[in-house]
PDB file of C-alpha atoms in Angstrom:
ATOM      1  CA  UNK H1478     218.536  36.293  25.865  1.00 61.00           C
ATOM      2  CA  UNK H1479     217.226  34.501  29.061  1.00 70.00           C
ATOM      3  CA  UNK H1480     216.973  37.827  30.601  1.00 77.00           C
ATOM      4  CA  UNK H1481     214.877  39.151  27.716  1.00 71.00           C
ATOM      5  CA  UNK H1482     212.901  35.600  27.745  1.00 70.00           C
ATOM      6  CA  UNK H1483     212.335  35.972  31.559  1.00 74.00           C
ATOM      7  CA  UNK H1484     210.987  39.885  31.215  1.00 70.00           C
ATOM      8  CA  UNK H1485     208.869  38.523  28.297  1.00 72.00           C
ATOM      9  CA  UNK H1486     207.085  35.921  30.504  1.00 75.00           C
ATOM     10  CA  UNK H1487     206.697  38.201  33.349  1.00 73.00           C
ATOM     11  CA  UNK H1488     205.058  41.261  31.041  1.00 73.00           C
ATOM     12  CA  UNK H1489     202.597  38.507  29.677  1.00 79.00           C
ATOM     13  CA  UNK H1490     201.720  37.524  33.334  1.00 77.00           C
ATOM     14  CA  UNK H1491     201.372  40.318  34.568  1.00 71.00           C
ATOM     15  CA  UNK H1492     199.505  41.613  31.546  1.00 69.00           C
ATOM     16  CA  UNK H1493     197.514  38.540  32.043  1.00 68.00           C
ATOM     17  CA  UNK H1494     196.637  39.263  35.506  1.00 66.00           C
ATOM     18  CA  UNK H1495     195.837  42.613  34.711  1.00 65.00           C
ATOM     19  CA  UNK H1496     193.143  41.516  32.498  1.00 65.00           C
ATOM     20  CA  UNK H1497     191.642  38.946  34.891  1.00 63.00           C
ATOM     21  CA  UNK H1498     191.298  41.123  37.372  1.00 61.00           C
ATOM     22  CA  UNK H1499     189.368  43.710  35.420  1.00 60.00           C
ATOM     23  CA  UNK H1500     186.806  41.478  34.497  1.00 61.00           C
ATOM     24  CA  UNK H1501     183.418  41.205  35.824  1.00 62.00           C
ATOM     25  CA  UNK H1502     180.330  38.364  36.218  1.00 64.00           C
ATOM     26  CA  UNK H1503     177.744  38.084  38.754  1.00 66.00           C
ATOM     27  CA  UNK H1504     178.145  39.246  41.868  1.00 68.00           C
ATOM     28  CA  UNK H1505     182.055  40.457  41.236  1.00 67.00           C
ATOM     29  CA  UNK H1506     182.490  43.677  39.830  1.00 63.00           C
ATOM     30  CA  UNK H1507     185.751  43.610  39.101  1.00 65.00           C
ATOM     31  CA  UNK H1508     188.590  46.774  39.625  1.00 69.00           C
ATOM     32  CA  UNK H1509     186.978  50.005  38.546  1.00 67.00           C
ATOM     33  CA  UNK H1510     188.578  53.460  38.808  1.00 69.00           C
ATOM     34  CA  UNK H1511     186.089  55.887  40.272  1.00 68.00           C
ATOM     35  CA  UNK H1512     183.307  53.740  41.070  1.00 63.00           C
ATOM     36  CA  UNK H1513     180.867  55.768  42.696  1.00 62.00           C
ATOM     37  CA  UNK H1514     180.599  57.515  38.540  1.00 67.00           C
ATOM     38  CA  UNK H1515     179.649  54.102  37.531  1.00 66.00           C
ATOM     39  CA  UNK H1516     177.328  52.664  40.706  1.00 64.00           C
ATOM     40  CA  UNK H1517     174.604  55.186  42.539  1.00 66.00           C
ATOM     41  CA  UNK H1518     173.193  54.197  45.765  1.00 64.00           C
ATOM     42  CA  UNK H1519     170.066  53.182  45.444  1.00 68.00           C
ATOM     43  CA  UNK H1520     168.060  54.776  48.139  1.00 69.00           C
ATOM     44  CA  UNK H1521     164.595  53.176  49.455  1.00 72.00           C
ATOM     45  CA  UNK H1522     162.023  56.190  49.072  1.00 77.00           C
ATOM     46  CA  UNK H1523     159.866  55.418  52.309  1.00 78.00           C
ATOM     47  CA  UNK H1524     163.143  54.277  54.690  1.00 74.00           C
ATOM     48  CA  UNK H1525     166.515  55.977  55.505  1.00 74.00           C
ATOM     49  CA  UNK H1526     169.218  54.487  56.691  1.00 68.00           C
ATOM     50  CA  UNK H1527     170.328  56.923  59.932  1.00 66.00           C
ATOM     51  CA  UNK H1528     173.147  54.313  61.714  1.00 64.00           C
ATOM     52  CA  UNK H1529     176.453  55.947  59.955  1.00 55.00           C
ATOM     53  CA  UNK H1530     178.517  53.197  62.469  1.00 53.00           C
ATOM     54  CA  UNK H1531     177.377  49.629  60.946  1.00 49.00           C
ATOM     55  CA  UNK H1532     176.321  50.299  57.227  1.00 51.00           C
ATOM     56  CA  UNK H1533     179.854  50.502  56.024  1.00 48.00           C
ATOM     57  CA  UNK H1534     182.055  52.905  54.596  1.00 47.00           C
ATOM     58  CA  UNK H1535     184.533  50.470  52.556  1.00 47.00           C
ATOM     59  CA  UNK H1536     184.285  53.086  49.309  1.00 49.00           C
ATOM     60  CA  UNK H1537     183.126  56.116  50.917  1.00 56.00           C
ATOM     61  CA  UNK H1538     184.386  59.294  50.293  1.00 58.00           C
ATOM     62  CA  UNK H1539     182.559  61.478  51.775  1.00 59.00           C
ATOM     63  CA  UNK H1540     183.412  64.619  53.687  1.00 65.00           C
ATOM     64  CA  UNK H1541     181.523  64.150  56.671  1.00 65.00           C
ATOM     65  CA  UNK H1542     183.515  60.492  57.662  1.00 60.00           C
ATOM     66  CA  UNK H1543     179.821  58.890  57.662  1.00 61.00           C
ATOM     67  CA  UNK H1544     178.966  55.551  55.438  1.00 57.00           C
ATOM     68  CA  UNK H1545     178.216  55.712  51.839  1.00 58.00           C
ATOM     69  CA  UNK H1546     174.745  54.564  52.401  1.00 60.00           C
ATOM     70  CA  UNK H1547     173.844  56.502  55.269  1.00 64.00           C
ATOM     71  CA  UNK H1548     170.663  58.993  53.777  1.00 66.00           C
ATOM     72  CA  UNK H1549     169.344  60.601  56.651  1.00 66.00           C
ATOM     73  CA  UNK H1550     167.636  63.747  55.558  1.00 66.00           C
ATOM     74  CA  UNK H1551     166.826  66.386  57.607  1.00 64.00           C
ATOM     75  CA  UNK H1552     164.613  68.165  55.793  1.00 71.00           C
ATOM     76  CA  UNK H1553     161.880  65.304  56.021  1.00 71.00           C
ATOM     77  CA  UNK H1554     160.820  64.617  59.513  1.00 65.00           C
ATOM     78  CA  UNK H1555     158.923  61.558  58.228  1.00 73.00           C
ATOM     79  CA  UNK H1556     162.059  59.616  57.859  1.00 74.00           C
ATOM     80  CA  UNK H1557     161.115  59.054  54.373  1.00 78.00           C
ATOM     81  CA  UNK H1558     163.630  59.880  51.320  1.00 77.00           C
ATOM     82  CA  UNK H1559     160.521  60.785  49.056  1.00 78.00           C
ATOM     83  CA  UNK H1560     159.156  64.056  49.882  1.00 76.00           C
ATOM     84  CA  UNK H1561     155.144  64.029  50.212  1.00 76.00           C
ATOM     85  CA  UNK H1562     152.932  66.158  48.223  1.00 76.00           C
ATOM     86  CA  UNK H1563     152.021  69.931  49.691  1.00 81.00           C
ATOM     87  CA  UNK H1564     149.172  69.057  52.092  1.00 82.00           C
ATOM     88  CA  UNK H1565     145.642  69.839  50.345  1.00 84.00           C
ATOM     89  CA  UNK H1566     146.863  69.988  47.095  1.00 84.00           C
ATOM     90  CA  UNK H1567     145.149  68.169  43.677  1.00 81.00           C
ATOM     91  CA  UNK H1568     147.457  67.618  40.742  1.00 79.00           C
ATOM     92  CA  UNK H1569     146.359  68.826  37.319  1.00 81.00           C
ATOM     93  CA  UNK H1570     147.580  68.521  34.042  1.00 78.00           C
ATOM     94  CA  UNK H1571     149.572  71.205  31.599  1.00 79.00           C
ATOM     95  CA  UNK H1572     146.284  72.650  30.945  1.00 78.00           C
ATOM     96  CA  UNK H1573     145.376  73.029  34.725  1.00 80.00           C
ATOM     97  CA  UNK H1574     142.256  70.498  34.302  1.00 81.00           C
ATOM     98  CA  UNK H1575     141.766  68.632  37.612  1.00 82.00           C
ATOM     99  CA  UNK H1576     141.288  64.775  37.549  1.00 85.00           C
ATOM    100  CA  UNK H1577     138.140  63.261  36.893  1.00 89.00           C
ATOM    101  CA  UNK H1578     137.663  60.992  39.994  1.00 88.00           C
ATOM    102  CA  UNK H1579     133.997  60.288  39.701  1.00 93.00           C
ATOM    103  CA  UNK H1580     133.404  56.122  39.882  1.00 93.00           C
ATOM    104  CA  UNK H1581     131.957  54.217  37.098  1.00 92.00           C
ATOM    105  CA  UNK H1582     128.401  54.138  38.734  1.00 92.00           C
ATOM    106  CA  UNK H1583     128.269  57.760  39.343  1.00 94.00           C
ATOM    107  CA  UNK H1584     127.392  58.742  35.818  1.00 92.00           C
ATOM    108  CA  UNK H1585     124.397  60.959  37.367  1.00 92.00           C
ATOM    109  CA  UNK H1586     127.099  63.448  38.991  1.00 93.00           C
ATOM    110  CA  UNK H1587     129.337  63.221  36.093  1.00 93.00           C
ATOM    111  CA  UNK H1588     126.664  64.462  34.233  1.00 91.00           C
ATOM    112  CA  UNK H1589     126.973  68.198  35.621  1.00 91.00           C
ATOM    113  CA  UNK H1590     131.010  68.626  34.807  1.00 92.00           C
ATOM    114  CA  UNK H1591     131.275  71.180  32.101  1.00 91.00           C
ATOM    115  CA  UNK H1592     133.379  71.055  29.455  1.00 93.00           C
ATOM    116  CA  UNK H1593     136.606  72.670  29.990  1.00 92.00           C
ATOM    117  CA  UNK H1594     137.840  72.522  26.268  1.00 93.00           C
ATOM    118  CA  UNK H1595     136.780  75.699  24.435  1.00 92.00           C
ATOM    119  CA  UNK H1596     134.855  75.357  21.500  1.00 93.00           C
ATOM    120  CA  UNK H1597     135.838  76.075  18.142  1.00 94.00           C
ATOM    121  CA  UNK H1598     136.280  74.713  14.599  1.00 94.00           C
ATOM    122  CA  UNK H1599     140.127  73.242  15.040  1.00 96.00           C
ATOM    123  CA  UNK H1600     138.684  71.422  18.028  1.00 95.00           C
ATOM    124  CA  UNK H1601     135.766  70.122  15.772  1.00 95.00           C
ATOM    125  CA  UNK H1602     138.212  68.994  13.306  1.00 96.00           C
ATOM    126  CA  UNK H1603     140.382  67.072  16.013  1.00 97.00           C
ATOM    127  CA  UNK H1604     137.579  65.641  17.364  1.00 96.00           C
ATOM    128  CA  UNK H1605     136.117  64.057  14.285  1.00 96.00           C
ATOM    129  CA  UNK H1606     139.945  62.723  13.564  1.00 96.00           C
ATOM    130  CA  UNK H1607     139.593  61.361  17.487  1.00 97.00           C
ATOM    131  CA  UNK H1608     136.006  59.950  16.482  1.00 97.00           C
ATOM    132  CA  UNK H1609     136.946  58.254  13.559  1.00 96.00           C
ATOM    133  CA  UNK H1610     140.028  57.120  15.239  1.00 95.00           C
ATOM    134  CA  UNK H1611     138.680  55.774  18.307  1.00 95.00           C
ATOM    135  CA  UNK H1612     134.953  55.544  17.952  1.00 95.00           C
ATOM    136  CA  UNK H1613     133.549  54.496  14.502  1.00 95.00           C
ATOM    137  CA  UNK H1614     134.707  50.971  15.024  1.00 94.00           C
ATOM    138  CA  UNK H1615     131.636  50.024  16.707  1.00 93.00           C
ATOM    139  CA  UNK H1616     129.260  53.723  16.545  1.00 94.00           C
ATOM    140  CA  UNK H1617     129.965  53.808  12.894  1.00 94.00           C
ATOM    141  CA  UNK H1618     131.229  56.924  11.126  1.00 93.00           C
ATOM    142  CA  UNK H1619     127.728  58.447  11.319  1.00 93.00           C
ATOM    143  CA  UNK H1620     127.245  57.947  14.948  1.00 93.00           C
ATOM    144  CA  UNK H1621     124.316  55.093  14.370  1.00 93.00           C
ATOM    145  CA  UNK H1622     125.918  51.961  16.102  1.00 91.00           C
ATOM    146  CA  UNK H1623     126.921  50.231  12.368  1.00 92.00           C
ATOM    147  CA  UNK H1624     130.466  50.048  12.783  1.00 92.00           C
ATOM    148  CA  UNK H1625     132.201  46.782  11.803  1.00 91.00           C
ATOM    149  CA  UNK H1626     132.819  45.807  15.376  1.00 89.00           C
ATOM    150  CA  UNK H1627     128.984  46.951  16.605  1.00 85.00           C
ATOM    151  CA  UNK H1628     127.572  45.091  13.724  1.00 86.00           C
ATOM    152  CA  UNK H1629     129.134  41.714  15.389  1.00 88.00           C
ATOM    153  CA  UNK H1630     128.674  42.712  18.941  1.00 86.00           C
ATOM    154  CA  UNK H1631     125.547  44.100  18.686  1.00 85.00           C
ATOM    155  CA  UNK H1632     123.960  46.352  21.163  1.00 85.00           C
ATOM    156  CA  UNK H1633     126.008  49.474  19.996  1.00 91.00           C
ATOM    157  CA  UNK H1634     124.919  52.834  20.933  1.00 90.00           C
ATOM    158  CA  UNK H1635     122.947  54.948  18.022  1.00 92.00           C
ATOM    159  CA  UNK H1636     124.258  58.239  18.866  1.00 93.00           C
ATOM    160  CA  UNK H1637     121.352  59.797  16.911  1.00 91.00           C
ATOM    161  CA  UNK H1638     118.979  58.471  18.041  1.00 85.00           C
ATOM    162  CA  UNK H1639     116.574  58.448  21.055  1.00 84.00           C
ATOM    163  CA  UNK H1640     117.490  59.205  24.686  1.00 87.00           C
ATOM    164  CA  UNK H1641     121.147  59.761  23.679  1.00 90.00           C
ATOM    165  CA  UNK H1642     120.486  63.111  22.195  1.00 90.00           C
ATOM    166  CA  UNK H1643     119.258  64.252  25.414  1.00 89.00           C
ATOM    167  CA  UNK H1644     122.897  62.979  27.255  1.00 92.00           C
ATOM    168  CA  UNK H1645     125.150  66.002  28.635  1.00 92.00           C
ATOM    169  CA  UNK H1646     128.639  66.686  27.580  1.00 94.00           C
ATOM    170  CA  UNK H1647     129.649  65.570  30.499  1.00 94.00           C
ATOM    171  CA  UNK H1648     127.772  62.104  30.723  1.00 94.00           C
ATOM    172  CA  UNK H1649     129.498  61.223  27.439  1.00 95.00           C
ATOM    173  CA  UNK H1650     132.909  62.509  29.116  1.00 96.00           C
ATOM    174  CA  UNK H1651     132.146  59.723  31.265  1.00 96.00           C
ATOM    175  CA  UNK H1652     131.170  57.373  29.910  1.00 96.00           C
ATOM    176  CA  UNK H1653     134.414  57.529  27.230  1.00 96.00           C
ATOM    177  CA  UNK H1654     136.359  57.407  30.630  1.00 96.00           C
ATOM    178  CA  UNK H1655     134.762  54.934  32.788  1.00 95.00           C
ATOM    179  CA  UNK H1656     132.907  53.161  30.147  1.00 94.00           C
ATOM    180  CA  UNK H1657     128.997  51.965  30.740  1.00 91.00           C
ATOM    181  CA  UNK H1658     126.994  48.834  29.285  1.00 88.00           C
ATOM    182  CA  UNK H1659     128.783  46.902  26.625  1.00 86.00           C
ATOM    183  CA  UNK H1660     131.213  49.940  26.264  1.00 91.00           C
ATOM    184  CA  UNK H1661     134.830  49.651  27.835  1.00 91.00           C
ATOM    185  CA  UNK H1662     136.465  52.560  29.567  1.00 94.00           C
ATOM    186  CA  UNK H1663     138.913  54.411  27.572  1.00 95.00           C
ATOM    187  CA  UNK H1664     140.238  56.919  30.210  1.00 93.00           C
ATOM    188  CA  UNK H1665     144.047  55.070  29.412  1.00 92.00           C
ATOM    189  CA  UNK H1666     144.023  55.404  26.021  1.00 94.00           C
ATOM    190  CA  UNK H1667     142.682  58.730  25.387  1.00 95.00           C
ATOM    191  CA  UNK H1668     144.057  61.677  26.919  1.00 92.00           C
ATOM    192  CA  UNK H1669     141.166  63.958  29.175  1.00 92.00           C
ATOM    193  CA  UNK H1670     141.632  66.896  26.446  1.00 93.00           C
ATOM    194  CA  UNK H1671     141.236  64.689  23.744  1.00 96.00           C
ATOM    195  CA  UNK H1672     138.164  62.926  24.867  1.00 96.00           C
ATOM    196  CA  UNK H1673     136.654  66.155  25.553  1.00 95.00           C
ATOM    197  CA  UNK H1674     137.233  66.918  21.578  1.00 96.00           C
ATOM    198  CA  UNK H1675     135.199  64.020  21.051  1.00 97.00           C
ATOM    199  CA  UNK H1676     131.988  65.263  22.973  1.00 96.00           C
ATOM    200  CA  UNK H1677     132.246  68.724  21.156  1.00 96.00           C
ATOM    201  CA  UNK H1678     132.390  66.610  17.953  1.00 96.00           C
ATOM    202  CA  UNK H1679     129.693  64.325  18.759  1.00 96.00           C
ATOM    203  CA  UNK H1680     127.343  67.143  20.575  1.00 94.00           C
ATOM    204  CA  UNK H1681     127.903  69.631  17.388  1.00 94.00           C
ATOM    205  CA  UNK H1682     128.324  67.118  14.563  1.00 93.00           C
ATOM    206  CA  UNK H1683     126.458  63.980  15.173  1.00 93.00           C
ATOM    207  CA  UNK H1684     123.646  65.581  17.080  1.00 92.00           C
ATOM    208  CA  UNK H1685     123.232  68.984  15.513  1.00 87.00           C
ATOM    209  CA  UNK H1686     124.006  70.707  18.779  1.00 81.00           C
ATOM    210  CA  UNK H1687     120.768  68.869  20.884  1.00 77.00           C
ATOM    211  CA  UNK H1688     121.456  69.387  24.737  1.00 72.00           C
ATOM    212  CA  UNK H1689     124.851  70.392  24.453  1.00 74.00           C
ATOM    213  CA  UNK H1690     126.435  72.439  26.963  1.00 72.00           C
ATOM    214  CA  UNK H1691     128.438  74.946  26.023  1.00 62.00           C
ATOM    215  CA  UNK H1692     129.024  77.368  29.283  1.00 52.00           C
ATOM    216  CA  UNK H1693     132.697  75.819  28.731  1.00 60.00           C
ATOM    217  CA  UNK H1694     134.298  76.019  32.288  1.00 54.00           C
ATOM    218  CA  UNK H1695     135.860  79.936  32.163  1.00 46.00           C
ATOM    219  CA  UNK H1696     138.962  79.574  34.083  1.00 40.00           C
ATOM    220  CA  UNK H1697     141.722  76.629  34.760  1.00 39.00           C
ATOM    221  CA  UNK H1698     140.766  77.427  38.676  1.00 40.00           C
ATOM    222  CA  UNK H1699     137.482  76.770  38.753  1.00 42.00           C
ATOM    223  CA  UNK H1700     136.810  73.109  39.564  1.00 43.00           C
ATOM    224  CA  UNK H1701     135.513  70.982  36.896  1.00 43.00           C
ATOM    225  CA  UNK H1702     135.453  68.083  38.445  1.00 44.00           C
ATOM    226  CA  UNK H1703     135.007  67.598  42.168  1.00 39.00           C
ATOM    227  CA  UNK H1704     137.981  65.996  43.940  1.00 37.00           C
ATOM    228  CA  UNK H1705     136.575  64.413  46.924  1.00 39.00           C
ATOM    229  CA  UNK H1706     135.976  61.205  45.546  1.00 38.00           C
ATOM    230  CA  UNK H1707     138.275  59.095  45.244  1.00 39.00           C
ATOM    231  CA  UNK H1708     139.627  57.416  41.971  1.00 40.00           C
ATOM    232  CA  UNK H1709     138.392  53.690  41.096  1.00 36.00           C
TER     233      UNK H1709
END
């Protein structure tokens, strides 16, 4: 029986111990089994760490004998883990529409970019959804500056009226992105594609087609926006 008693204790010891050591809090991560699975290295993207001797090797199991956090890589002469863009390259989006990098002030230049978005009745229909969604809080859902929010701002736009049926497809463009006046930019909340819906609708729709430019950009290569300015 004392024997029995004595191999009873023991088991719950060790047992005990067992579970102690597996635990975990702050700095301590306890016993794991296979802990590089659980815990990646993270690697700085602009440094690497090329001294294999001093950076330690305590759960290393690599091949080559060298530290776990040694990240040289030769295929970047730059000593930089990120790899840098192709030189001379601009990114575009899924449609291949480069970036529209003209500066709030520059609404003159802007005024030239054509729109890339082909026109067509689904892309009049998405626009006025866009419009109504976006836009008719302060131009109203007729384009004339009564929207709730214009009536208590004041100062609103009337899209129908005056000098604004003279704007260019591609002022408007900018101005949705970069904002102007009393309007804020809405580049972040509306995707490029989707604003350019909006200046279909509001060139075809609101303004009967006055001034609007429809030599849509013919290819994805052509530039439709130049890219030598840089973004704000």
């Amino acid at each position: 029986m004392k024997i029995a008693k004595t191999l009873g204790i023991l088991g719950i010891t060790a047992a005990g111990l067992v579970l102690v050591s597996c635990g975990a809090g702050g700095e301590d991560q306890g016993l794991e089994f296979a802990p590089q699975m659980y815990h990646s290295v993270a690697y700085e993207p602009l440094t690497q760490i090329t001294d294999s001797e001093t950076k330690g090797d305590l759960i290393s199991t690599r091949e080559d004998g060298k530290g776990e956090y040694f990240n040289s890589n030769i295929n970047n002469p730059h000593n930089m883990n990120m790899r840098e863009p192709v030189a001379n390259t601009v990114p575009r989006n899924k449609n291949g529409y480069l970036p529209h990098r003209y500066k709030a002030f520059e609404v003159e230049e802007a005024s030239t970019v054509k729109n890339p978005v082909q026109l067509n009745d689904e892309v009049l229909i998405e626009g006025k959804r866009l419009y109504q969604l976006y836009c008719t809080p302060c131009h109203g859902a007729g384009g004339e500056g009564d929207g709730t929010v214009g009536n208590i701002i004041g100062g609103v736009a009337n899209l129908k009226g005056g000098a604004y049926l003279g704007l260019s497809e591609g002022h408007i463009y900018h101005v949705i992105t970069k904002g102007k006046g009393r309007m804020g930019a809405h580049g972040s909340q509306i995707t490029p594609e989707n604003r350019w819906k909006i200046v279909h609708y509001v060139k075809q729709d609101l303004q009967g087609g006055q001034n609007a430019d429809n030599a849509v950009a013919e290819s994805v290569d052509q530039d439709v926006t130049p890219v030598e300015t840089p973004a704000n």
